[in-house]
Amino acid sequence: MTGEQKNIAPIIRAEALTKNFQGMVALNAFDFSVNEGEIVGLIGPNGSGKSTVVNLLTGVLAPTSGRVLIDGKDFTGAAPHVVARHGVVRTFQMIRLFPSLTVERNIVLALQEQSGPGYMSSFLNRRNAMAWHEKAACKARDMLALFEMEKHAHKLATDLSIGQQRMVELARGLATNPRIFILDEPAAGLSPINVDRLIEMIRRMRDEFGVTILLVEHVMRVVQAVCDRVVVLDYGQKVADGKPDVVVQDPKVIEAYIGLGRSSHA
Amino acid sequence: MRAIFLILVAAATLAIVSTVFGGGYAINIAIVVCIYVILASSLDIVMGWTGLFSFAHAAFLGIGAYTAAILGRDFGTTFWLNLPLGMIVAGLFGFLLGLPLLRAQGHFLAIMTIAFQTIVYLVLSQWTDFTGGQYGIEVEPVAGFTTLSSYFYLVLVIAVICLIAIRFLTQSRLGDALQAIRDDETLARTIGMNTKAVKLVALAISSAFAGGAGVLLAYHIRGVTPDDYTVLASASIVAMVVLGGRGRFWGPVLGAVLLTALPEMLSILTDYKHIFYGGVLILVTMFAPQGLAGKFSRWRAR
């Protein structure tokens, strides 16, 4: 309970979060929080429960027991779109963009669902809706420019490379001014050059835009380069929580990764 | 804007061809074509744009038709009141069906629509006191549009209005939202979309258009009988959308025109219409899963 002693209220907080899948415990009494402006890494071997944590925090799954608090309010079991509208925004391990929409429309749609006028009010007040839409398109282009993707704005998302699609995903999330941006293995499938670019962009999102970030990652290079704090999961339990260089020395962490009689991990 | 221009050109062509070159028979076909264009285009809102397979579209057609017939019989209301009311009642039923329906997905959803379609048919045919049972209800022609050609122009104008409305709808931000749900519903939810509400709205709008088409059909054949609103009729509308091409504005229009006009022109086909539809459906899914409109746009892209 080191971070929580301070007076800053955590943006997101899990209290004794537990998830069973048909008797198998995927996550067991997980306590954890992310404070404003932090970049927290969540690491652990395959099947340790990282994705379950993300799915519980974003409302994709409902916990078996325990609570999820966002800005101190209880969001346990809330629908994903409700959680998203409170600024908990995520990316996916397998890149997810709408293939039928252009890159720009992918971002505009996210802005619209987060903060745009409702369908009814935009139908009734067309001028207002169009002005809003114009602003959203501007914002989308600014974001794309930030990620050096502006020339792809009118392409279909599926016509881009994996690295470019990843940048669009980040641009989509950042555009909505998230309270907390959860990145689910953003380095997966990226070339070393793109990983460097990813590291730079994660830093800039926090330093220039003040975005709080929860980074779920396998690639230790990324974790060590950007994270202020690292939480380690093994078999659905938290085994460590601290500064990256301290955590990697922790014998429990080494055991989780190298393992005793368990297959090791890249 | 180009699409609206093309709609008007197509409507004018249909008007000229059927009145100048054909007699009453051709006009009859043209009216049915217009009604089925509305049906196929509106079904495509849920089937093509949102990705929900529905075999209940003829049920909403029937609900619209019977709303008009029953209101006319019991309250003597005119066409101009019955048309919006038929749309509203059908839209309401679409919304109500959506509440349990959207808990299911994929094939289960399709099966539930067949069940709903069957229930509606049974109610129409068995609740004799209210619906007239197998004899149905007679409908007086629309005052001022009693001749066949004048009624044709009325239907044509309404069909054009419906098409323009559907065009606006699918090009609007709601259209983007529908495509997003079809592409990846989980993602749509995680970017903050209340996908269930959006799907309900889509189903209600689509059903309302089908109800409107039902009112037009009731006044055209001057009566309603339950056998016009069976699951076979629903399957025909599905065949039109699939043949023309799902999720493309011109797809269902093309499919409706072809599948309505062809069996009438090749009179041999008329008796075997549903076999013909079935065959078309199988061939299209095998050789042109994106439909004719999909094939065209592929050729153009080359």
mmCIF file of C-alpha atoms in Angstrom, chain A residues 12 32 34 38-42 53-54 57 180-184 212-216:
data_model
loop_
_atom_site.group_PDB
_atom_site.id
_atom_site.type_symbol
_atom_site.label_atom_id
_atom_site.label_comp_id
_atom_site.label_asym_id
_atom_site.label_seq_id
_atom_site.Cartn_x
_atom_site.Cartn_y
_atom_site.Cartn_z
ATOM 1 C CA ILE A 12 -8.547 3.716 -11.357
ATOM 2 C CA PHE A 32 -4.045 -2.268 -7.481
ATOM 3 C CA VAL A 34 -3.037 3.846 -10.990
ATOM 4 C CA GLU A 38 1.607 7.724 -13.856
ATOM 5 C CA ILE A 39 2.745 5.197 -16.418
ATOM 6 C CA VAL A 40 2.200 1.815 -14.803
ATOM 7 C CA GLY A 41 3.343 -1.417 -16.392
ATOM 8 C CA LEU A 42 1.430 -4.652 -15.922
ATOM 9 C CA VAL A 53 -7.420 -7.397 -15.567
ATOM 10 C CA VAL A 54 -7.856 -5.198 -18.639
ATOM 11 C CA LEU A 57 -11.301 -2.690 -15.725
ATOM 12 C CA ILE A 180 -6.580 6.599 -18.357
ATOM 13 C CA PHE A 181 -5.324 4.954 -21.528
ATOM 14 C CA ILE A 182 -4.895 1.189 -21.267
ATOM 15 C CA LEU A 183 -2.512 -0.222 -23.858
ATOM 16 C CA ASP A 184 -2.799 -3.985 -24.265
ATOM 17 C CA THR A 212 -2.256 8.442 -17.406
ATOM 18 C CA ILE A 213 -1.227 5.113 -18.909
ATOM 19 C CA LEU A 214 -1.588 1.475 -17.938
ATOM 20 C CA LEU A 215 0.747 -0.540 -20.125
ATOM 21 C CA VAL A 216 0.269 -4.279 -20.418
#
